[in-house]
Short mmCIF file of C-alpha atoms in Angstrom, two decimals:
data_model
loop_
_atom_site.label_atom_id
_atom_site.label_comp_id
_atom_site.label_asym_id
_atom_site.label_seq_id
_atom_site.Cartn_x
_atom_site.Cartn_y
_atom_site.Cartn_z
CA ARG K 1 6.17 59.53 -42.98
CA ASN K 2 5.64 57.84 -39.60
CA ARG K 3 1.88 58.21 -39.80
CA GLN K 4 -0.55 55.94 -38.02
CA LEU K 5 -2.39 53.48 -40.19
CA ILE K 6 -5.89 53.08 -38.87
CA ASP K 7 -7.93 49.99 -39.47
CA SER K 8 -10.31 47.54 -37.93
CA SER K 9 -8.30 46.99 -34.76
CA CYS K 10 -8.90 50.57 -33.96
CA HIS K 11 -9.96 51.98 -30.66
CA TRP K 12 -13.57 53.16 -30.79
CA LEU K 13 -14.13 56.31 -28.75
CA CYS K 14 -17.86 57.04 -28.62
CA ILE K 15 -18.62 60.64 -27.72
CA GLY K 16 -22.12 61.41 -26.41
CA SER K 17 -23.15 64.46 -28.43
CA ALA K 18 -25.88 65.63 -30.77
CA ARG K 19 -24.18 63.59 -33.52
CA PRO K 20 -22.11 60.87 -31.84
CA PHE K 21 -19.10 59.51 -33.68
CA CYS K 22 -16.66 56.67 -33.37
CA ASP K 23 -12.98 57.52 -33.43
CA LEU K 24 -10.86 54.74 -34.88
CA ILE K 25 -7.43 55.07 -33.29
CA GLY K 26 -5.17 52.25 -34.35
CA ALA K 27 -1.74 50.85 -33.67
CA GLN K 28 1.37 52.08 -35.48
CA HIS K 29 1.87 49.62 -38.32
CA LEU K 30 3.71 51.96 -40.62
CA LEU K 31 7.21 51.50 -39.23
CA ALA K 32 6.93 47.75 -39.55
CA PHE K 33 5.45 48.11 -43.03
CA HIS K 34 8.30 50.28 -44.30
CA ALA K 35 10.85 47.92 -42.82
CA LEU K 36 9.32 45.07 -44.84
CA LYS K 37 8.60 47.05 -47.99
CA VAL K 38 10.41 45.47 -50.91
CA HIS K 39 12.29 47.96 -53.10
CA ALA K 40 12.47 47.02 -56.75
CA LYS K 41 15.70 47.08 -58.71
CA GLY K 42 16.28 46.79 -62.45
CA LEU K 43 12.67 47.30 -63.56
CA GLU K 44 12.03 47.23 -67.29
CA SER K 45 10.37 50.05 -69.17
CA VAL K 46 6.59 49.84 -69.69
CA ALA K 47 6.46 52.66 -72.25
CA PRO K 48 4.99 50.38 -74.99
CA LEU K 49 1.99 49.74 -72.71
CA VAL K 50 0.93 53.39 -72.87
CA ASN K 51 1.21 53.97 -76.61
CA SER K 52 -1.67 54.60 -79.02
CA VAL K 53 -2.96 51.63 -81.02
CA GLU K 54 -5.30 51.10 -83.96
CA GLU K 55 -8.81 49.76 -83.50
CA ILE K 56 -9.90 46.40 -84.96
CA PRO K 57 -13.67 46.65 -85.44
CA ASP K 58 -14.12 43.29 -87.23
CA PRO K 59 -13.48 40.21 -85.04
CA ILE K 60 -10.26 38.32 -85.78
CA PRO K 61 -9.41 34.75 -84.71
CA THR K 62 -6.97 33.85 -81.94
CA THR K 63 -4.62 30.92 -81.52
CA ILE K 64 -5.59 28.64 -78.63
CA LYS K 65 -2.84 27.13 -76.48
CA GLY K 66 -4.00 24.65 -73.87
CA THR K 67 -7.77 24.49 -73.37
CA VAL K 68 -10.48 27.10 -73.07
CA PRO K 69 -13.41 25.35 -71.33
CA THR K 70 -16.33 24.87 -73.70
CA TRP K 71 -18.85 25.92 -71.04
CA ILE K 72 -17.59 29.53 -71.22
CA ASN K 73 -19.94 31.30 -73.60
CA GLY K 74 -19.93 35.07 -73.62
CA SER K 75 -17.78 38.13 -74.10
CA PHE K 76 -15.00 39.46 -71.90
CA LEU K 77 -15.27 43.24 -72.28
CA ARG K 78 -12.43 45.57 -71.32
CA ASN K 79 -12.04 49.35 -71.24
CA GLY K 80 -9.13 51.76 -70.90
CA PRO K 81 -7.09 54.56 -72.51
CA GLY K 82 -6.00 53.79 -76.08
CA LYS K 83 -5.11 57.03 -77.86
CA PHE K 84 -2.77 59.63 -76.38
CA GLU K 85 -2.44 62.34 -79.04
CA PHE K 86 -4.30 64.29 -81.70
CA GLY K 87 -2.19 65.99 -84.36
CA GLN K 88 0.71 67.71 -82.60
CA ASP K 89 -1.07 67.77 -79.21
CA ARG K 90 -0.14 65.19 -76.58
CA TYR K 91 -1.94 64.16 -73.41
CA THR K 92 0.10 64.41 -70.21
CA HIS K 93 -1.65 61.91 -67.92
CA TRP K 94 -2.50 58.23 -68.40
CA PHE K 95 -6.13 58.85 -67.33
CA ASP K 96 -6.57 61.24 -70.29
CA GLY K 97 -6.24 58.76 -73.17
CA MET K 98 -9.29 58.26 -75.37
CA ALA K 99 -11.47 55.32 -74.37
CA MET K 100 -10.82 52.09 -76.23
CA MET K 101 -13.11 49.09 -75.79
CA HIS K 102 -11.96 45.49 -76.25
CA ARG K 103 -14.01 42.33 -76.74
CA PHE K 104 -12.82 38.74 -76.41
CA HIS K 105 -15.75 36.62 -77.54
CA ILE K 106 -15.61 33.04 -76.21
CA SER K 107 -17.74 30.24 -77.63
CA GLU K 108 -17.27 26.46 -77.71
CA GLY K 109 -13.59 26.73 -76.79
CA ASN K 110 -12.79 29.32 -79.48
CA VAL K 111 -12.02 33.02 -79.02
CA THR K 112 -12.18 36.05 -81.32
CA TYR K 113 -10.97 39.60 -80.65
CA SER K 114 -12.21 43.03 -81.69
CA SER K 115 -11.78 46.61 -80.47
CA ARG K 116 -13.22 50.08 -81.08
CA PHE K 117 -12.62 53.59 -79.89
CA LEU K 118 -15.56 55.11 -78.06
CA ARG K 119 -17.10 57.75 -80.34
CA SER K 120 -17.57 60.20 -77.49
CA ASP K 121 -18.14 63.88 -78.12
CA SER K 122 -14.58 64.42 -76.88
CA TYR K 123 -13.13 61.94 -79.37
CA THR K 124 -15.21 63.34 -82.24
CA ARG K 125 -14.38 66.99 -81.57
CA ASN K 126 -10.67 66.25 -81.13
CA SER K 127 -10.64 64.23 -84.36
CA GLU K 128 -12.42 66.93 -86.34
CA MET K 129 -10.00 69.63 -85.16
CA ASN K 130 -6.96 67.30 -85.18
CA ARG K 131 -5.91 68.69 -81.82
CA ILE K 132 -6.99 68.42 -78.18
CA VAL K 133 -10.01 70.68 -77.71
CA VAL K 134 -11.61 68.98 -74.68
CA SER K 135 -9.85 69.11 -71.30
CA GLU K 136 -9.20 65.86 -69.46
CA PHE K 137 -8.03 64.97 -65.94
CA GLY K 138 -4.39 65.90 -66.48
CA THR K 139 -4.47 67.87 -69.75
CA LEU K 140 -6.01 71.31 -70.17
CA ALA K 141 -7.19 72.08 -73.70
CA MET K 142 -5.68 75.30 -74.98
CA PRO K 143 -7.86 78.08 -76.46
CA ASP K 144 -8.54 77.98 -80.17
CA PRO K 145 -5.56 79.69 -81.87
CA CYS K 146 -7.96 81.03 -84.51
CA LYS K 147 -9.74 83.19 -81.93
CA ASN K 148 -8.60 86.74 -81.39
CA ILE K 149 -6.47 87.60 -78.40
CA PHE K 150 -9.43 88.81 -76.30
CA ALA K 151 -11.48 85.66 -76.89
CA ARG K 152 -8.52 83.48 -75.98
CA PHE K 153 -7.93 85.52 -72.81
CA PHE K 154 -11.54 85.37 -71.58
CA SER K 155 -11.84 81.67 -72.38
CA ARG K 156 -9.47 80.98 -69.49
CA PHE K 157 -12.15 82.25 -67.08
CA GLN K 158 -14.72 79.77 -68.34
CA ILE K 159 -15.15 76.47 -66.53
CA PRO K 160 -14.60 73.75 -69.15
CA LYS K 161 -17.40 71.28 -69.85
CA ALA K 162 -16.93 67.83 -68.36
CA THR K 163 -15.52 65.26 -70.75
CA ASP K 164 -17.56 62.24 -71.82
CA ASN K 165 -14.40 60.21 -72.50
CA ALA K 166 -15.69 57.15 -70.61
CA ASN K 167 -12.46 55.16 -70.42
CA VAL K 168 -12.79 53.48 -67.01
CA HIS K 169 -15.37 50.70 -66.88
CA PHE K 170 -18.20 48.72 -68.42
CA VAL K 171 -21.39 48.67 -66.35
CA LYS K 172 -24.63 46.81 -66.95
CA TYR K 173 -28.00 48.40 -66.21
CA LYS K 174 -31.40 46.92 -67.08
CA GLY K 175 -29.83 44.59 -69.62
CA ASP K 176 -27.91 47.34 -71.41
CA TYR K 177 -24.16 47.97 -71.27
CA PHE K 178 -22.65 51.40 -70.69
CA VAL K 179 -19.09 52.64 -70.44
CA SER K 180 -18.40 55.10 -67.64
CA THR K 181 -15.80 57.38 -66.14
CA GLU K 182 -15.73 59.78 -63.18
CA THR K 183 -17.70 62.58 -64.82
CA ASN K 184 -21.50 62.61 -65.09
CA TYR K 185 -21.60 61.17 -68.61
CA MET K 186 -21.88 57.58 -69.82
CA ARG K 187 -22.41 56.02 -73.22
CA ARG K 188 -24.59 53.05 -74.05
CA ILE K 189 -22.64 50.41 -75.98
CA ASP K 190 -23.63 47.50 -78.17
CA PRO K 191 -21.76 44.68 -76.37
CA GLN K 192 -21.44 42.63 -79.56
CA THR K 193 -20.28 45.24 -82.07
CA LEU K 194 -18.84 47.75 -79.55
CA GLU K 195 -20.67 50.50 -81.42
CA THR K 196 -21.28 53.74 -79.54
CA LYS K 197 -24.91 54.59 -78.77
CA GLU K 198 -26.63 57.35 -76.75
CA LYS K 199 -24.92 59.63 -74.27
CA VAL K 200 -26.52 59.53 -70.84
CA ALA K 201 -26.20 62.18 -68.13
CA ARG K 202 -25.57 60.46 -64.82
CA GLN K 203 -27.19 63.03 -62.56
CA TYR K 204 -29.95 60.43 -62.68
CA GLY K 205 -28.70 57.19 -61.16
CA LEU K 206 -28.45 53.71 -62.51
CA SER K 207 -30.46 50.47 -62.48
CA SER K 208 -31.15 49.04 -59.06
CA VAL K 209 -27.66 49.83 -58.00
CA PHE K 210 -26.31 53.14 -56.83
CA SER K 211 -24.34 55.97 -58.36
CA TRP K 212 -23.27 59.38 -57.20
CA ASN K 213 -22.29 62.93 -58.02
CA THR K 214 -21.27 66.05 -56.15
CA SER K 215 -23.95 68.72 -56.26
CA SER K 216 -23.25 72.43 -56.35
CA GLY K 217 -24.09 72.52 -52.65
CA PHE K 218 -21.17 70.20 -51.88
CA PHE K 219 -23.25 67.16 -51.09
CA TYR K 220 -22.41 63.65 -52.14
CA ASN K 221 -25.61 62.41 -53.77
CA ILE K 222 -26.34 58.69 -53.73
CA ILE K 223 -28.86 57.93 -56.44
CA ARG K 224 -31.06 54.92 -57.11
CA VAL K 225 -32.72 53.91 -60.36
CA PRO K 226 -35.46 51.31 -59.91
CA PRO K 227 -35.66 48.21 -62.09
CA PRO K 228 -38.31 48.20 -64.86
CA GLU K 229 -40.81 46.22 -62.79
CA GLU K 230 -40.98 49.08 -60.26
CA THR K 231 -41.60 51.82 -62.85
CA GLY K 232 -44.02 50.03 -65.14
CA VAL K 233 -41.87 50.94 -68.14
CA SER K 234 -41.57 47.94 -70.44
CA GLU K 235 -38.57 49.24 -72.41
CA ASP K 236 -35.29 50.53 -71.10
CA CYS K 237 -34.84 54.28 -71.28
CA ALA K 238 -31.56 55.97 -72.07
CA ASP K 239 -32.33 58.67 -69.50
CA LEU K 240 -32.57 56.01 -66.76
CA TYR K 241 -36.21 56.66 -65.99
CA GLY K 242 -37.32 56.78 -62.36
CA ALA K 243 -33.99 57.75 -60.81
CA LYS K 244 -34.20 59.39 -57.40
CA VAL K 245 -31.71 60.77 -54.94
CA LEU K 246 -31.63 58.25 -52.12
CA CYS K 247 -29.48 60.34 -49.81
CA SER K 248 -27.46 63.57 -49.84
CA ILE K 249 -24.41 63.58 -47.59
CA ARG K 250 -22.97 66.94 -46.69
CA ALA K 251 -19.25 67.30 -47.32
CA SER K 252 -17.34 67.68 -44.05
CA GLU K 253 -15.28 70.50 -45.58
CA PRO K 254 -17.70 72.77 -47.51
CA ARG K 255 -14.96 74.29 -49.70
CA LYS K 256 -13.07 71.06 -50.21
CA PRO K 257 -15.16 68.08 -51.25
CA SER K 258 -13.31 64.78 -51.40
CA TYR K 259 -12.32 62.80 -54.46
CA TYR K 260 -14.03 59.41 -54.73
CA HIS K 261 -13.87 56.53 -57.15
CA SER K 262 -16.36 54.06 -55.67
CA PHE K 263 -18.27 53.31 -52.48
CA VAL K 264 -19.07 50.40 -50.17
CA MET K 265 -22.35 48.47 -50.22
CA SER K 266 -23.57 45.58 -48.11
CA GLU K 267 -27.01 43.97 -48.01
CA ASN K 268 -28.57 46.79 -45.97
CA TYR K 269 -26.06 49.64 -45.96
CA ILE K 270 -24.10 51.98 -48.19
CA VAL K 271 -20.88 53.45 -46.84
CA PHE K 272 -19.50 56.54 -48.50
CA VAL K 273 -15.77 56.87 -47.74
CA GLU K 274 -14.84 60.55 -47.49
CA GLN K 275 -11.07 60.46 -47.76
CA PRO K 276 -8.54 63.29 -47.48
CA ILE K 277 -7.92 63.71 -51.22
CA LYS K 278 -9.46 67.15 -51.55
CA LEU K 279 -10.74 69.17 -54.52
CA ASP K 280 -10.31 72.93 -54.13
CA LEU K 281 -12.59 74.61 -56.69
CA LEU K 282 -11.32 78.11 -55.93
CA LYS K 283 -7.84 76.86 -56.70
CA PHE K 284 -9.23 75.31 -59.85
CA MET K 285 -10.22 78.72 -61.18
CA LEU K 286 -6.71 80.00 -60.55
CA TYR K 287 -5.14 77.01 -62.27
CA ARG K 288 -7.47 77.51 -65.22
CA ILE K 289 -6.21 81.07 -65.61
CA GLN K 290 -2.63 79.82 -65.35
CA GLY K 291 -3.29 77.16 -67.97
CA LYS K 292 -2.91 74.14 -65.68
CA SER K 293 -4.99 70.96 -65.59
CA PHE K 294 -7.67 69.63 -63.27
CA HIS K 295 -5.50 67.13 -61.41
CA LYS K 296 -3.45 70.04 -60.04
CA VAL K 297 -6.40 71.09 -57.86
CA MET K 298 -6.43 67.69 -56.13
CA SER K 299 -4.32 67.52 -53.02
CA TRP K 300 -3.54 64.83 -50.47
CA GLU K 301 -4.19 66.42 -47.06
CA PRO K 302 -3.52 63.82 -44.35
CA ARG K 303 -4.31 66.29 -41.58
CA TYR K 304 -7.96 65.47 -42.27
CA ASP K 305 -9.57 62.28 -41.01
CA THR K 306 -11.13 59.62 -43.18
CA ILE K 307 -14.86 59.63 -42.48
CA PHE K 308 -17.20 56.69 -43.09
CA HIS K 309 -20.76 57.89 -43.78
CA LEU K 310 -23.27 55.09 -43.16
CA VAL K 311 -26.60 55.11 -45.04
CA ASP K 312 -29.53 52.70 -44.85
CA ARG K 313 -29.86 51.61 -48.49
CA HIS K 314 -33.60 50.91 -48.11
CA THR K 315 -34.72 54.15 -46.43
CA GLY K 316 -31.92 56.53 -47.43
CA LYS K 317 -31.49 57.63 -43.82
CA GLU K 318 -27.96 58.63 -42.91
CA SER K 319 -26.66 57.37 -39.58
CA GLU K 320 -26.10 60.01 -36.92
CA VAL K 321 -22.95 58.13 -35.94
CA LYS K 322 -19.84 59.23 -37.78
CA TYR K 323 -17.02 56.72 -37.99
CA ARG K 324 -13.61 58.38 -38.23
CA ALA K 325 -10.18 56.95 -39.03
CA ALA K 326 -6.80 58.47 -39.66
CA ALA K 327 -5.95 59.49 -43.21
CA MET K 328 -5.97 56.71 -45.78
CA PHE K 329 -6.45 56.41 -49.53
CA THR K 330 -8.69 53.92 -51.34
CA LEU K 331 -9.89 53.43 -54.90
CA HIS K 332 -11.41 49.96 -54.84
CA GLN K 333 -13.39 47.95 -52.32
CA ILE K 334 -13.19 44.17 -52.19
CA ASN K 335 -16.49 43.37 -50.46
CA ALA K 336 -18.64 44.29 -47.45
CA PHE K 337 -21.06 42.27 -45.35
CA GLU K 338 -22.94 42.34 -42.07
CA ASP K 339 -22.21 39.96 -39.22
CA ASN K 340 -24.11 40.05 -35.90
CA GLY K 341 -24.37 43.79 -35.50
CA LEU K 342 -21.07 44.56 -37.25
CA LEU K 343 -20.44 45.92 -40.73
CA VAL K 344 -17.27 44.37 -42.15
CA MET K 345 -15.60 46.29 -45.00
CA ASP K 346 -12.60 44.98 -46.92
CA MET K 347 -10.75 47.51 -49.08
CA CYS K 348 -7.47 48.13 -50.86
CA CYS K 349 -5.88 50.95 -48.86
CA GLY K 350 -2.73 53.07 -48.97
CA ASP K 351 -1.27 55.79 -46.80
CA ASP K 352 -0.47 58.30 -49.54
CA GLY K 353 -3.06 59.72 -51.91
CA GLU K 354 -0.50 61.61 -54.00
CA VAL K 355 -0.22 58.53 -56.21
CA ILE K 356 -3.13 59.55 -58.46
CA GLY K 357 -1.28 62.57 -59.78
CA ASP K 358 1.94 60.59 -60.23
CA PHE K 359 0.69 58.48 -63.15
CA THR K 360 1.70 60.95 -65.81
CA LEU K 361 2.75 59.61 -69.19
CA GLU K 362 6.18 61.10 -68.62
CA ASN K 363 6.62 58.96 -65.52
CA LEU K 364 5.15 55.82 -67.10
CA ARG K 365 7.44 56.16 -70.11
CA ARG K 366 10.65 56.36 -68.10
CA GLY K 367 13.57 54.26 -69.23
CA PRO K 368 14.48 50.91 -67.65
CA GLY K 369 16.68 50.45 -64.62
CA GLU K 370 17.50 53.28 -62.23
CA GLU K 371 15.07 55.76 -63.77
CA MET K 372 12.05 53.44 -63.48
CA ASP K 373 13.19 52.03 -60.13
CA LYS K 374 13.24 55.50 -58.59
CA PHE K 375 9.69 56.23 -59.68
CA TYR K 376 8.26 52.87 -58.61
CA ASN K 377 9.98 52.89 -55.21
CA SER K 378 8.52 56.34 -54.50
CA LEU K 379 4.96 55.03 -54.81
CA CYS K 380 2.94 53.82 -51.86
CA ARG K 381 1.77 50.19 -51.81
CA ASN K 382 -1.95 49.54 -51.50
CA LEU K 383 -2.74 46.57 -49.29
CA PRO K 384 -5.99 44.83 -48.31
CA ARG K 385 -7.35 46.05 -44.99
CA ARG K 386 -10.46 45.24 -42.98
CA TYR K 387 -12.54 47.82 -41.14
CA VAL K 388 -15.21 46.64 -38.70
CA LEU K 389 -17.95 49.13 -37.81
CA PRO K 390 -20.29 48.45 -34.86
CA LEU K 391 -23.78 49.21 -36.13
CA HIS K 392 -25.47 49.75 -32.77
CA VAL K 393 -23.74 52.82 -31.38
CA ASP K 394 -25.53 55.77 -29.80
CA LYS K 395 -25.08 58.40 -27.10
CA SER K 396 -25.57 55.82 -24.35
CA THR K 397 -22.75 53.55 -25.54
CA PRO K 398 -19.97 53.26 -22.89
CA LEU K 399 -16.81 55.17 -23.73
CA ASP K 400 -14.25 52.52 -22.75
CA GLN K 401 -15.43 49.21 -24.06
CA ASN K 402 -14.60 46.85 -26.88
CA LEU K 403 -17.49 47.11 -29.32
CA VAL K 404 -16.22 44.40 -31.66
CA THR K 405 -17.18 41.38 -29.59
CA SER K 406 -17.23 38.76 -32.35
CA GLN K 407 -14.52 36.11 -32.12
CA ASN K 408 -14.24 36.12 -35.91
CA TYR K 409 -12.24 39.38 -35.97
CA LYS K 410 -9.05 40.57 -34.36
CA ALA K 411 -10.36 44.10 -34.09
CA THR K 412 -10.63 45.48 -30.58
CA ALA K 413 -12.07 48.65 -29.09
CA LYS K 414 -8.87 49.31 -27.21
CA MET K 415 -5.46 49.95 -28.68
CA THR K 416 -4.01 46.70 -27.36
CA LYS K 417 -2.94 44.75 -30.44
CA PRO K 418 -2.02 45.36 -34.10
CA GLY K 419 -4.69 46.00 -36.65
CA GLU K 420 -6.45 43.36 -38.68
CA GLU K 421 -4.64 43.39 -41.99
CA LEU K 422 -5.96 40.89 -44.52
CA HIS K 423 -2.52 39.69 -45.54
CA ASP K 424 0.75 38.20 -44.36
CA ASP K 425 4.21 39.56 -45.13
CA GLU K 426 4.35 37.35 -48.23
CA LEU K 427 2.11 39.81 -50.07
CA LEU K 428 4.78 42.52 -49.81
CA LYS K 429 6.96 40.48 -52.19
CA TYR K 430 4.37 41.16 -54.88
CA GLY K 431 4.21 44.90 -54.20
CA GLY K 432 0.75 45.02 -52.62
CA LEU K 433 -2.40 44.63 -54.68
CA GLU K 434 -5.23 46.42 -56.46
CA PHE K 435 -8.15 45.75 -58.83
CA PRO K 436 -9.89 43.29 -56.46
CA GLN K 437 -12.67 41.04 -57.77
CA ILE K 438 -14.87 38.42 -56.10
CA ASN K 439 -17.58 35.96 -57.08
CA TYR K 440 -20.14 38.78 -57.21
CA GLU K 441 -23.13 36.64 -58.17
CA ARG K 442 -22.74 34.53 -55.03
CA CYS K 443 -20.98 36.78 -52.51
CA ASN K 444 -21.55 40.46 -53.24
CA GLY K 445 -22.63 42.11 -49.98
CA ARG K 446 -22.41 38.75 -48.17
CA PRO K 447 -19.75 36.83 -46.22
CA TYR K 448 -17.10 35.47 -48.58
CA ARG K 449 -13.75 33.71 -48.53
CA TYR K 450 -11.80 34.44 -51.74
CA PHE K 451 -10.86 37.45 -53.81
CA TYR K 452 -8.73 37.85 -56.92
CA SER K 453 -6.53 40.83 -57.70
CA CYS K 454 -3.42 42.18 -59.43
CA GLY K 455 -0.07 42.32 -57.65
CA PHE K 456 1.93 45.47 -58.23
CA GLY K 457 5.61 44.58 -58.31
CA HIS K 458 5.90 47.24 -61.02
CA VAL K 459 4.09 50.51 -61.74
CA PHE K 460 1.63 48.34 -63.65
CA SER K 461 0.46 44.98 -62.34
CA ASP K 462 2.89 42.13 -62.95
CA SER K 463 1.09 39.24 -61.23
CA LEU K 464 -2.33 37.77 -60.52
CA LEU K 465 -3.23 36.87 -56.94
CA LYS K 466 -5.88 34.78 -55.24
CA MET K 467 -6.28 35.41 -51.52
CA ASP K 468 -8.10 33.40 -48.88
CA VAL K 469 -9.34 35.98 -46.35
CA HIS K 470 -9.80 33.27 -43.72
CA THR K 471 -6.25 31.88 -43.82
CA LYS K 472 -4.47 34.74 -45.69
CA GLU K 473 -3.04 32.10 -48.04
CA LEU K 474 -1.91 33.40 -51.44
CA LYS K 475 -1.95 31.72 -54.82
CA VAL K 476 0.09 33.52 -57.50
CA TRP K 477 0.43 33.59 -61.30
CA ARG K 478 3.53 35.57 -62.27
CA TYR K 479 6.02 35.51 -65.15
CA PRO K 480 8.76 38.07 -65.97
CA GLY K 481 7.77 40.60 -68.60
CA LEU K 482 4.04 39.76 -68.55
CA PHE K 483 1.55 42.37 -67.30
CA PRO K 484 -1.97 41.11 -66.53
CA SER K 485 -5.22 43.07 -66.41
CA GLU K 486 -7.80 43.04 -63.65
CA PRO K 487 -8.89 39.39 -63.09
CA VAL K 488 -12.59 38.66 -63.63
CA PHE K 489 -14.22 35.57 -62.11
CA VAL K 490 -16.69 33.52 -64.15
CA ALA K 491 -18.56 30.78 -62.30
CA SER K 492 -18.96 27.35 -63.86
CA PRO K 493 -22.56 26.32 -64.68
CA GLU K 494 -22.54 23.54 -62.06
CA ALA K 495 -20.70 25.51 -59.37
CA THR K 496 -21.27 24.35 -55.79
CA GLU K 497 -18.40 26.23 -54.14
CA GLU K 498 -17.41 29.88 -54.14
CA ASP K 499 -14.32 29.37 -56.31
CA ASP K 500 -15.76 26.89 -58.82
CA GLY K 501 -15.03 28.57 -62.13
CA VAL K 502 -12.33 30.40 -64.04
CA VAL K 503 -10.47 33.70 -63.82
CA LEU K 504 -9.99 35.70 -67.03
CA SER K 505 -7.25 38.27 -67.57
CA VAL K 506 -5.72 39.96 -70.61
CA ILE K 507 -1.92 39.67 -70.62
CA ILE K 508 0.28 42.20 -72.42
CA THR K 509 4.03 42.64 -72.65
CA PRO K 510 6.47 45.43 -73.60
CA ARG K 511 9.07 42.87 -74.71
CA GLU K 512 7.49 41.65 -77.93
CA ASP K 513 5.35 43.38 -80.54
CA LYS K 514 1.80 42.09 -80.96
CA SER K 515 2.05 39.42 -78.27
CA THR K 516 -1.22 39.78 -76.36
CA PHE K 517 -3.22 36.84 -75.00
CA LEU K 518 -6.34 36.12 -72.99
CA LEU K 519 -5.39 33.97 -69.99
CA VAL K 520 -7.79 31.42 -68.50
CA LEU K 521 -6.97 30.21 -64.98
CA ASP K 522 -8.72 27.56 -62.91
CA ALA K 523 -10.08 29.73 -60.09
CA LYS K 524 -9.74 26.98 -57.49
CA THR K 525 -6.15 25.87 -58.15
CA PHE K 526 -4.97 29.03 -59.96
CA ASN K 527 -3.34 26.82 -62.57
CA GLU K 528 -3.38 27.88 -66.20
CA LEU K 529 -5.96 26.10 -68.32
CA GLY K 530 -5.29 27.84 -71.60
CA ARG K 531 -4.65 31.05 -73.44
CA ALA K 532 -5.95 32.70 -76.61
CA GLU K 533 -3.12 34.48 -78.43
CA VAL K 534 -4.01 37.45 -80.60
CA PRO K 535 -1.47 39.31 -82.81
CA VAL K 536 -2.30 42.84 -81.62
CA ASN K 537 -0.98 45.45 -79.24
CA ILE K 538 -3.28 46.48 -76.39
CA PRO K 539 -2.44 49.35 -74.02
CA TYR K 540 -2.66 48.81 -70.28
CA GLY K 541 -6.31 49.22 -69.30
CA THR K 542 -8.56 49.63 -66.29
CA HIS K 543 -11.68 47.54 -65.70
CA GLY K 544 -13.66 44.80 -67.40
CA VAL K 545 -16.75 42.58 -67.13
CA PHE K 546 -17.94 39.26 -68.51
CA ASN K 547 -21.13 39.39 -70.57
CA LEU K 548 -22.90 36.03 -70.39
CA MET K 549 -25.33 37.15 -73.06
CA GLY K 550 -22.52 37.86 -75.53
#
């Protein structure tokens, strides 16, 4: 496991060719990282956090402890898996659970809670048949037992339709809210009642932001949907009218496109990160015949480089320069911005992409102590890392020269010093971090100073972190037995500084039944202002947003 971790301090080797590329060759951080890696001991079971729960469609009151600022008026919306079985059939992977939406409505210092299952086609069909009939990421639906033996046999040669179980995120486009996942289907949602509306195929992009899919020609398609004022359409359209492919990026391995969860965007550029988690579709057909699930065709192949594809977000032109780094794994980006001819990208990165397949329900429901410790200590730790890409590189660029000339970054073009990690050793005590969030309204795609995230001292996050990327100073909220969700920043109405506002997070625990609360932290000091306790169980979820119009 003594691989090289490549990051912004990397050596840039510019090769003069028809398509020049920059090789990022970094220092060996991995030995030092493993020496400092904190191994957990005596971890408690988190099995109650991945159990099915009942929906609560009508808002119920919460009990306020402390103070919820009266200027917060809106709804904190959360998404994630919430149902893990139908009849006698059980899902095998955490990603497979049916989407459950949660709403904490905040007004005048009071909070109510409600929740609903997404009425996706997958949920409806499974409910009607009282068994799993739609395949998910880690669970392959078995053929209908009522079919004859020949029909069941030939059904294994059919590629299953993509699920519309949108259990990952809430996204806002043209004033409407949608829930999404990693297939091409979304559902429009009423953000007040959480009722399920139209299904939307995402081969057409979204709002004036960007989305993606992998075409049959193994291209990564970046798609733009213009805002209403560009199309002349007065009303929003469920089919996302006016969407166009901005750019198609050819996969570097035609038979093995890469898995992706999100991409990087600055003011003028999009960066698609092609990482060495590969999807082998020929293998998928074999696994289908053998009755195995989709996640089995994903493989971590660190012999391949990580490739950064740079695209002008205004023209759609892909850069002829290819930026290459050694193998790394990323799900979430923190932020990206441009600075005097450099593109600075901050991401949560790990050195082992096998972790996606490890989050089976069997693993997550392990018993406390040695059994859970063994699983957790086998996982890689994702840590914040900065990559700095010189934007002005061509065939005439000298081969042996530091291209990162700014004094603001430790990155060098020669392998002379360690890489520019965005953290000190203190972060390792909290198990690394994930689910990063910033003040998006003020800083998205621009220089910034603070981000908020979850610390992973357990297989699920067990702390909330605020990091200063200038000083690497950490502020921490952490209590034994409490598991927070992704922190979401909400700016105060009179904000003058980047961290003027609050951070919201839903806190759950396996120790007590129906002991969930919404936590409100002062974003500047990271001190608790108040909490809204609600007597319900909520499973561990994924992403959330704050709806000011709620």
